[in-house]
Short mmCIF file of C-alpha atoms in Angstrom, two decimals:
data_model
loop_
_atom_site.label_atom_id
_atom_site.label_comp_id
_atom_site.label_asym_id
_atom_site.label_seq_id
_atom_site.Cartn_x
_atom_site.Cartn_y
_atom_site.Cartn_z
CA UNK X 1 0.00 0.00 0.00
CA UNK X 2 2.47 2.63 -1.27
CA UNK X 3 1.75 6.12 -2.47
CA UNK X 4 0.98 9.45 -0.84
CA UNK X 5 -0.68 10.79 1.22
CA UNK X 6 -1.94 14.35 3.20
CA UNK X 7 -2.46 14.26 6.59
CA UNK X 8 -4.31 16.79 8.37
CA UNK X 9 -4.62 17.52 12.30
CA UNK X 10 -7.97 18.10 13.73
CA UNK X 11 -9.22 18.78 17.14
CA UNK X 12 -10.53 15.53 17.94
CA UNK X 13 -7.87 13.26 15.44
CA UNK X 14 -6.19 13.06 12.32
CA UNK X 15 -7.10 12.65 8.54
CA UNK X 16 -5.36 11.24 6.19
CA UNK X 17 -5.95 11.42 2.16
CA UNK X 18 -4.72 8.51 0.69
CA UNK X 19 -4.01 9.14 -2.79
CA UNK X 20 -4.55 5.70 -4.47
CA UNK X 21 -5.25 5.02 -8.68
CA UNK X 22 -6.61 7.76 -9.16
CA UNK X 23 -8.66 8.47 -6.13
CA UNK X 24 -8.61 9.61 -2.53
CA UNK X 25 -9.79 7.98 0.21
CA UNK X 26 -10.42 9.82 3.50
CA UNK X 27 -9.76 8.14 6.90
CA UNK X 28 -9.93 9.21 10.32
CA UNK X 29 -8.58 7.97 13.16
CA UNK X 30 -9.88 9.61 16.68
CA UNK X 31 -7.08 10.31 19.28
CA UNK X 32 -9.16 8.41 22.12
CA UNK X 33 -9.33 5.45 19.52
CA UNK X 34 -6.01 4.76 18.41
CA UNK X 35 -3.73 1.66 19.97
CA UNK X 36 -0.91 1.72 18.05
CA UNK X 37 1.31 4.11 16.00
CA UNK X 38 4.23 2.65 14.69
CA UNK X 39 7.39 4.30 12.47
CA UNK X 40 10.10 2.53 9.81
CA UNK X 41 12.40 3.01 7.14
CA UNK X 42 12.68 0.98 4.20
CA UNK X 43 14.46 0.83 0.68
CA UNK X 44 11.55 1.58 -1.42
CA UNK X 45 13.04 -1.37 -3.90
CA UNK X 46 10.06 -0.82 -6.80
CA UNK X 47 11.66 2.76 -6.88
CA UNK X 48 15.06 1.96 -6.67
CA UNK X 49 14.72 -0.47 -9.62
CA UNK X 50 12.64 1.78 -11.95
CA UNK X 51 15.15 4.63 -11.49
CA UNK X 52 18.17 2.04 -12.15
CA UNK X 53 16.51 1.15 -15.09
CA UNK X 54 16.21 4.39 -16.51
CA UNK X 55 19.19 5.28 -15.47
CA UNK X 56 20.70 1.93 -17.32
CA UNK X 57 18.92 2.96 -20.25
CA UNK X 58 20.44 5.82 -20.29
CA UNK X 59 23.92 4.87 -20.01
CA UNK X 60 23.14 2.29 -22.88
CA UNK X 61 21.89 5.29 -25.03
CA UNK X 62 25.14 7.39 -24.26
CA UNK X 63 27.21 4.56 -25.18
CA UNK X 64 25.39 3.94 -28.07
CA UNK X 65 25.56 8.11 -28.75
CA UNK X 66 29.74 7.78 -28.17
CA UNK X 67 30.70 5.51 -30.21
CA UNK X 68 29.17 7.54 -33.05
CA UNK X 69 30.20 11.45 -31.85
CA UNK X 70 32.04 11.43 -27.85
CA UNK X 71 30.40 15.04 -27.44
CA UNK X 72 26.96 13.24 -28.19
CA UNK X 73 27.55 10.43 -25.73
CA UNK X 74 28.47 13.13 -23.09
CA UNK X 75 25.65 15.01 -23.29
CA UNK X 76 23.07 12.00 -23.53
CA UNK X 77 25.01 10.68 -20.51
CA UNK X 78 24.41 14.38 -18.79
CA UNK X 79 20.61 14.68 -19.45
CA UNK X 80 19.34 10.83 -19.54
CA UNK X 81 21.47 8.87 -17.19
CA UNK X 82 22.64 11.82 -14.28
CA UNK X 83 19.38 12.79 -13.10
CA UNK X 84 17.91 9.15 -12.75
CA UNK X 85 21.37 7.66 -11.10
CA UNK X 86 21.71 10.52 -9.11
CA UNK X 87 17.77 10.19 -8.04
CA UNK X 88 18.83 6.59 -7.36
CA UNK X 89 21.27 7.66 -5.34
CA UNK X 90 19.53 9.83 -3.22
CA UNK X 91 16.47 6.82 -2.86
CA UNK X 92 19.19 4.52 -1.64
CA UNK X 93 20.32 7.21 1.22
CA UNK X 94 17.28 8.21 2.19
CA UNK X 95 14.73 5.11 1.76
CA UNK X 96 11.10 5.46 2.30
CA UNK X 97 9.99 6.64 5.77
CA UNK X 98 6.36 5.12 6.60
CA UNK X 99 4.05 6.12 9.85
CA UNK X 100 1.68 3.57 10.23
CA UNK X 101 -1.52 4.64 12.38
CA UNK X 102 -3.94 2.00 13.89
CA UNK X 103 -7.08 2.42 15.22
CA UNK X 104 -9.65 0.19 16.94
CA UNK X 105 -11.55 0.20 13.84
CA UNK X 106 -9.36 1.41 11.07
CA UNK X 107 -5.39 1.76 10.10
CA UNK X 108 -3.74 4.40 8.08
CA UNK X 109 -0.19 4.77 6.47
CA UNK X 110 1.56 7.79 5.28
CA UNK X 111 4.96 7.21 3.11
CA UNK X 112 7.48 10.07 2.61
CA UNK X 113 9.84 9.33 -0.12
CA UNK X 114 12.38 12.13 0.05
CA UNK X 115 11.46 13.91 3.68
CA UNK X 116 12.38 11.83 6.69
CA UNK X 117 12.11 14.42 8.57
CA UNK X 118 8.67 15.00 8.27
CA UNK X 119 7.87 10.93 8.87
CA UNK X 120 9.45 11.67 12.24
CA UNK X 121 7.63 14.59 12.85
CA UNK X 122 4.66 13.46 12.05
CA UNK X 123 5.26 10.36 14.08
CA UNK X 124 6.35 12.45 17.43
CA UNK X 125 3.53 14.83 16.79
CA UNK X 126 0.97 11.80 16.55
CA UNK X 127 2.45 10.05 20.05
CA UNK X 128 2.21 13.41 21.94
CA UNK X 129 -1.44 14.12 21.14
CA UNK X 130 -2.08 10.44 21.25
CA UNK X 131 -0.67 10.68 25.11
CA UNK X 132 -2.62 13.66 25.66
CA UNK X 133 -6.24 13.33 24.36
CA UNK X 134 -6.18 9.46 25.90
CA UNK X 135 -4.73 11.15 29.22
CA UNK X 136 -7.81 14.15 29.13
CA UNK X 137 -10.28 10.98 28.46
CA UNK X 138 -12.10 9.71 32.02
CA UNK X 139 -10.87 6.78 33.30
CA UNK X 140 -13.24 4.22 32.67
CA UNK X 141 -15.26 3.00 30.25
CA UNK X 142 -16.64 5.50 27.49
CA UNK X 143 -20.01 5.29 26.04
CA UNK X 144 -20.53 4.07 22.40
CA UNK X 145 -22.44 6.60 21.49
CA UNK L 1 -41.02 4.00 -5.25
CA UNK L 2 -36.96 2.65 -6.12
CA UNK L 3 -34.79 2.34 -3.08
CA UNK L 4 -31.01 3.31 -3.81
CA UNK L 5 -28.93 0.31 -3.59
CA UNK L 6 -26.21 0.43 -1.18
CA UNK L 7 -23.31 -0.51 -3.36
CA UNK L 8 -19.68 -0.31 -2.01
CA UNK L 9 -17.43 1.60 -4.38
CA UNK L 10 -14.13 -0.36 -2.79
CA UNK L 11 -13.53 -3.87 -2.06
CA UNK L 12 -14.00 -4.29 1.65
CA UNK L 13 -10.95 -5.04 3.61
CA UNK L 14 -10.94 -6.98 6.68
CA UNK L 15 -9.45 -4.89 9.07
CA UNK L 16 -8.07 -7.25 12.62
CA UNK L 17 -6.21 -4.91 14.73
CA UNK L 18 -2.83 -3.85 15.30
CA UNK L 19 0.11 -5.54 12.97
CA UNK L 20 3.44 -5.61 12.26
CA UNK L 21 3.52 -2.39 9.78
CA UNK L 22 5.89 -4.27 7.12
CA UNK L 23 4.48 -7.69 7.11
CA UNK L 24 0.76 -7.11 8.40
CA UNK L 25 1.22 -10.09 10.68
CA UNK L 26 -1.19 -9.75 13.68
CA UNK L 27 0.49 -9.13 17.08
CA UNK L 28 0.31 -12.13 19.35
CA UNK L 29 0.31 -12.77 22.66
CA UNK L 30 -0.33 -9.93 25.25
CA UNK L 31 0.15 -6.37 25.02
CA UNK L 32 1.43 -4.11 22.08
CA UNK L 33 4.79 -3.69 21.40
CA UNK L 34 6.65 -0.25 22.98
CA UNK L 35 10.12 1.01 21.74
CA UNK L 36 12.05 -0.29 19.39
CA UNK L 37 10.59 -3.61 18.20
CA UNK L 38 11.56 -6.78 15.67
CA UNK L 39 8.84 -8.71 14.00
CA UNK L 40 9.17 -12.38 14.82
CA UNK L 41 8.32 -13.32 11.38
CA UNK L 42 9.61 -10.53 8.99
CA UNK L 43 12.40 -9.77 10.99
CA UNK L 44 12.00 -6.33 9.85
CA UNK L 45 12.98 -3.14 12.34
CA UNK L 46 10.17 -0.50 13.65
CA UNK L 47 9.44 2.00 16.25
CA UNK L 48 5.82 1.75 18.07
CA UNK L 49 4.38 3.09 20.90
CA UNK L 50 1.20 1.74 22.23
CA UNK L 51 -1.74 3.22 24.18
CA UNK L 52 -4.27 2.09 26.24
CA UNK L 53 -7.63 4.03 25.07
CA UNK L 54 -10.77 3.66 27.37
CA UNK L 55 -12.90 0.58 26.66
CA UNK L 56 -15.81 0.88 25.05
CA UNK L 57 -18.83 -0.05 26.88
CA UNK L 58 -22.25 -0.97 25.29
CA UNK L 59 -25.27 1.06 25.32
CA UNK L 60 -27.83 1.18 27.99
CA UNK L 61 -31.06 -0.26 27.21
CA UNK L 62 -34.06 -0.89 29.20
CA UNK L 63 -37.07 -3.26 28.18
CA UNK L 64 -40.03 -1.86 27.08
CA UNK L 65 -42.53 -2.20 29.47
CA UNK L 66 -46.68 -1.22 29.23
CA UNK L 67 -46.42 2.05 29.32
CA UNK L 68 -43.60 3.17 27.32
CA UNK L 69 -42.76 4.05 23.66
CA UNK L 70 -40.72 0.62 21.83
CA UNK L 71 -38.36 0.95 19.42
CA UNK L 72 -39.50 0.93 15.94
CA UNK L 73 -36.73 -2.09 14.83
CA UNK L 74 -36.34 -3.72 18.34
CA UNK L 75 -39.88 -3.85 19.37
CA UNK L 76 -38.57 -5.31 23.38
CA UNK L 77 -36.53 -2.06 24.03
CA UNK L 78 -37.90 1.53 24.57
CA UNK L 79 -37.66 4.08 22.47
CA UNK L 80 -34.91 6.57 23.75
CA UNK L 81 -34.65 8.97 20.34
CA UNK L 82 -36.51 9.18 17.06
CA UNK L 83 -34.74 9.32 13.63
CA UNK L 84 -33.95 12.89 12.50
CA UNK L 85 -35.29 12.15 8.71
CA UNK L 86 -38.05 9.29 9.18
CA UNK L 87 -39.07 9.77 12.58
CA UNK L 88 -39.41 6.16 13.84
CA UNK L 89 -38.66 5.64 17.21
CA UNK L 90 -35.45 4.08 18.15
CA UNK L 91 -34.10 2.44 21.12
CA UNK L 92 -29.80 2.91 21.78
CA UNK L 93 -28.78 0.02 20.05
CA UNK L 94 -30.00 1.38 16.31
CA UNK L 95 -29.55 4.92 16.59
CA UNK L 96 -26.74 6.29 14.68
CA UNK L 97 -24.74 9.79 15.29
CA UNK L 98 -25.41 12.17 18.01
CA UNK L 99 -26.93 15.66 19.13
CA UNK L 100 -29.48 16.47 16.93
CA UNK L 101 -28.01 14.51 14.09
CA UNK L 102 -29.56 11.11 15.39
CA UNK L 103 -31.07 8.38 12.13
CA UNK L 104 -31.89 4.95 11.83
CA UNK L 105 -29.38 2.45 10.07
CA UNK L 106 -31.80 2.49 7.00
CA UNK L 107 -31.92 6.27 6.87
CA UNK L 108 -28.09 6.56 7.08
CA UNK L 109 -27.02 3.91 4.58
CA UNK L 110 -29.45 5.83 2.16
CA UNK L 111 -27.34 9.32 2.95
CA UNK L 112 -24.14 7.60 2.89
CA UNK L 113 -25.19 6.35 -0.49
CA UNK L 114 -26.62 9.17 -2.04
CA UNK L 115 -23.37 10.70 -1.27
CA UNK L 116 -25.33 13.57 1.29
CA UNK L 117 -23.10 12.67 4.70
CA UNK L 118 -19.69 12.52 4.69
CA UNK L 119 -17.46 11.30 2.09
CA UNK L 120 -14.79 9.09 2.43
CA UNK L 121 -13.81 8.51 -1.53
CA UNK L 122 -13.21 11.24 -3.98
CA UNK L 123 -12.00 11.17 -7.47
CA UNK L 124 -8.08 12.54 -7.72
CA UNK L 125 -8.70 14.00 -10.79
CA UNK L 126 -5.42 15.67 -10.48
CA UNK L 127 -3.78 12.79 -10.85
CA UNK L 128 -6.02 11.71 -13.92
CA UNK L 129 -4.88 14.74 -15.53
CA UNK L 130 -1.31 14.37 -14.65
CA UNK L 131 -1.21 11.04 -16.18
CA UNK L 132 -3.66 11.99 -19.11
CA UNK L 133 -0.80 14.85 -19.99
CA UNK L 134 2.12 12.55 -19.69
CA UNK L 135 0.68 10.06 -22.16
CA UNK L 136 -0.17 13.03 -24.11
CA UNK L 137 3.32 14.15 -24.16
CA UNK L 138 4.90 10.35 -25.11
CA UNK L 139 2.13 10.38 -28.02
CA UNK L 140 1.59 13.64 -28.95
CA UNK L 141 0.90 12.48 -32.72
CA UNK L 142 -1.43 10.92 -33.34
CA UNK L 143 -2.55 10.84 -29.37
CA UNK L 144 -2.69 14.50 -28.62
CA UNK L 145 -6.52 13.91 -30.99
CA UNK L 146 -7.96 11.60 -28.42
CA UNK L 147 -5.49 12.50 -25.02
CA UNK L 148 -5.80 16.30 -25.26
CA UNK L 149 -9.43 16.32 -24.85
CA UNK L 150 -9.02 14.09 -22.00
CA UNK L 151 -6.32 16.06 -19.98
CA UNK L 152 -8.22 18.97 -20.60
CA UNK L 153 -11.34 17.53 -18.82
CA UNK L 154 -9.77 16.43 -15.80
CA UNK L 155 -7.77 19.31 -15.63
CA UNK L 156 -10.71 21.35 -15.57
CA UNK L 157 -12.59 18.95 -13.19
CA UNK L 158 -9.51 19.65 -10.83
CA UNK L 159 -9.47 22.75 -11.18
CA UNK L 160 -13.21 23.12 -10.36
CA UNK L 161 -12.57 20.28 -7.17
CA UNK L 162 -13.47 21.81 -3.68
CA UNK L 163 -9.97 22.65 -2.20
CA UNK L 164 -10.24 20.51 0.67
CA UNK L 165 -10.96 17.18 -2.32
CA UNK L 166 -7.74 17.38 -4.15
CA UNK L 167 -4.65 17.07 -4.61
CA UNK L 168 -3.20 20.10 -5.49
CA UNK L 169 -3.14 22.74 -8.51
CA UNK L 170 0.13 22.87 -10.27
CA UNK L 171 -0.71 18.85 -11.39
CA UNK L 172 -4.44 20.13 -13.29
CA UNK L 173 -2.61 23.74 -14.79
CA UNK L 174 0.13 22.17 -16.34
CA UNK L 175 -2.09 19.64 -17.53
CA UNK L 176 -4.36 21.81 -19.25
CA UNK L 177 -1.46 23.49 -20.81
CA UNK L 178 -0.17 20.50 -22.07
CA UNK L 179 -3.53 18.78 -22.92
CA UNK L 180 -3.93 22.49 -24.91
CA UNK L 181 -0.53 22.12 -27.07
CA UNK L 182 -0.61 18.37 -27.83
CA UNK L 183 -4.41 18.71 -28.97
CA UNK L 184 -3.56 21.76 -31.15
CA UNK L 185 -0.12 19.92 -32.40
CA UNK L 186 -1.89 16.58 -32.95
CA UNK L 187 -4.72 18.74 -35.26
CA UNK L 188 -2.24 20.71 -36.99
CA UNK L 189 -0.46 17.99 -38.13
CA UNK L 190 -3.68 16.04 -39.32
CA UNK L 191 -5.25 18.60 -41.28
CA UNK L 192 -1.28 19.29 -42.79
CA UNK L 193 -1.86 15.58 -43.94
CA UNK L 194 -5.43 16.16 -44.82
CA UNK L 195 -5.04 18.93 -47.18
CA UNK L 196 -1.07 18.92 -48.07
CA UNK L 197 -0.55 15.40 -48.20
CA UNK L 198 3.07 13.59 -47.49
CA UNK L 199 4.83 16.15 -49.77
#
């Protein structure tokens, strides 16, 4: 369950859009009702191997460009094969940063590709209001409705 | 008189609690795991912090007894509320919402349906566009005839989205512009065909 998402802070919980084919599905998650939030880094591997394709394809084209004119190969090499090896790069050093939210009747995920430092805010952001709505909340059972 | 059907527009997923958040394997055994955590199966590395929310405990009924109002769908328990759009009486167990926003289940699967409570599903038609416009761009001729028109729509449609129902601007502009240019390239070329021919 990759892709993005927006996650927005209200006064009771949090919403996040999940943007998935296409669409975007709204969930919300109520402070008093969530058990678990969890946080992880990972490679992001279908990422990693569509940029090192691209960025194979583009070394194959440069070659192919060089052996013909070097100036040509250089220049294919520059604008087809840099970016996407040096996006590769960057994937591989940063990974994918995932918050993972889970309610008693629901679960939510938000993945940041390229800013881990928002995955941990988000994360210490979500435990803090988690702590304090659930610590506000009367001891005790609450009502259903 | 037709009754909407109540027709899920996602395949219904089985949600069962806390998991591990790389393998979805359920937690076992007692209490949620704190600090930094291994699954047992995955093996995989994560941060969690559990809470402890209040339990929820079920609604209070009381039997219906000669003198009081029953609930329209559970004729043994009294009638508590009535529903805010049909007005049958309803007992705690099948009233839905609260305040003055009280129905009965049949009431609010018909709102849910007809789209008139909240939505939880909207069309990213920012998206559509962004991916209308790149296909537009890899087959500008002859696609730009047929792709255009459709980057142009959802571009539009994105445009015209309520702001707090998409997913952003820049993705619907640039489509348009792009939708615009491959349409009008895609056209030029064709009638250049049309009336000049291959020479």
């Amino acid at each position: 369950m990759m892709g993005r998402a927006r996650v927005y802070e209200t006064p009771a919980g949090v919403e996040f859009d999940l943007f998935r084919r296409g669409e975007i599905l709204r969930r919300r998650l109520f402070f008093d009702e969530i058990v678990l939030v969890t946080y992880h880094r990972s490679r992001g591997v279908l990422a990693l191997v569509v940029l090192g394709l691209l960025a194979l394809g583009g070394v194959a084209l440069a070659v192919a460009v060089g052996r013909q004119v070097l100036e040509g190969g250089l220049i294919v090499l520059g604008t087809a094969a840099l970016p996407f090896l040096v996006l590769f790069l960057v994937q591989l050093t940063l990974g994918v940063h995932t918050v993972t939210v889970f309610g008693r009747r629901t679960m939510a995920r938000a993945v940041f590709s390229w800013r881990p430092g928002r995955a941990r805010g988000l994360y210490e952001r979500l435990r803090s209001r988690v702590a304090e709505a659930q610590a506000e909340a009367p001891t005790g059972a609450r009502s259903l409705w | 008189m037709t009754v909407p059907s109540i027709r899920p527009r996602h395949r219904a997923v089985t949600y069962e609690g806390p998991a591990c958040p790389r393998c979805r394997h359920p937690f076992e055994g007692d209490g949620l795991p704190t600090g930094a955590t291994v699954c047992p199966r995955c093996r995989g590395a994560f941060e969690a912090t559990a809470f402890a929310p209040a339990p929820l405990e079920p609604p209070r009924i009381a039997l219906a007894g000669p003198g009081d109002v029953p609930c329209g769908i559970h004729e043994g328990n009294t009638a508590t509320r009535d529903c805010g759009r049909c007005g049958i009486f309803l007992c705690p167990v099948c009233a839905v919402g609260e305040g003055d926003k009280v129905l009965c289940p049949t009431c609010f699967g018909r709102l849910v349906a007809e789209g008139h409570l909240g939505r939880t599903a909207f069309p990213d038609y920012g998206a559509r566009a962004s991916g209308a416009a790149a296909l537009c761009f890899l087959f500008c001729v002859p696609g730009g005839l047929l792709l255009g028109p459709v980057a142009l729509y959802y571009g539009i449609q994105g445009l015209r989205q309520p702001k707090e129902s998409r997913s952003g601007v820049l993705g619907p502009v640039l489509a348009i512009l792009l939708g615009a240019v491959a349409l009008l390239w895609s056209g030029f070329t064709f009638a250049s065909l049309l009336f000049w021919g291959l020479d």
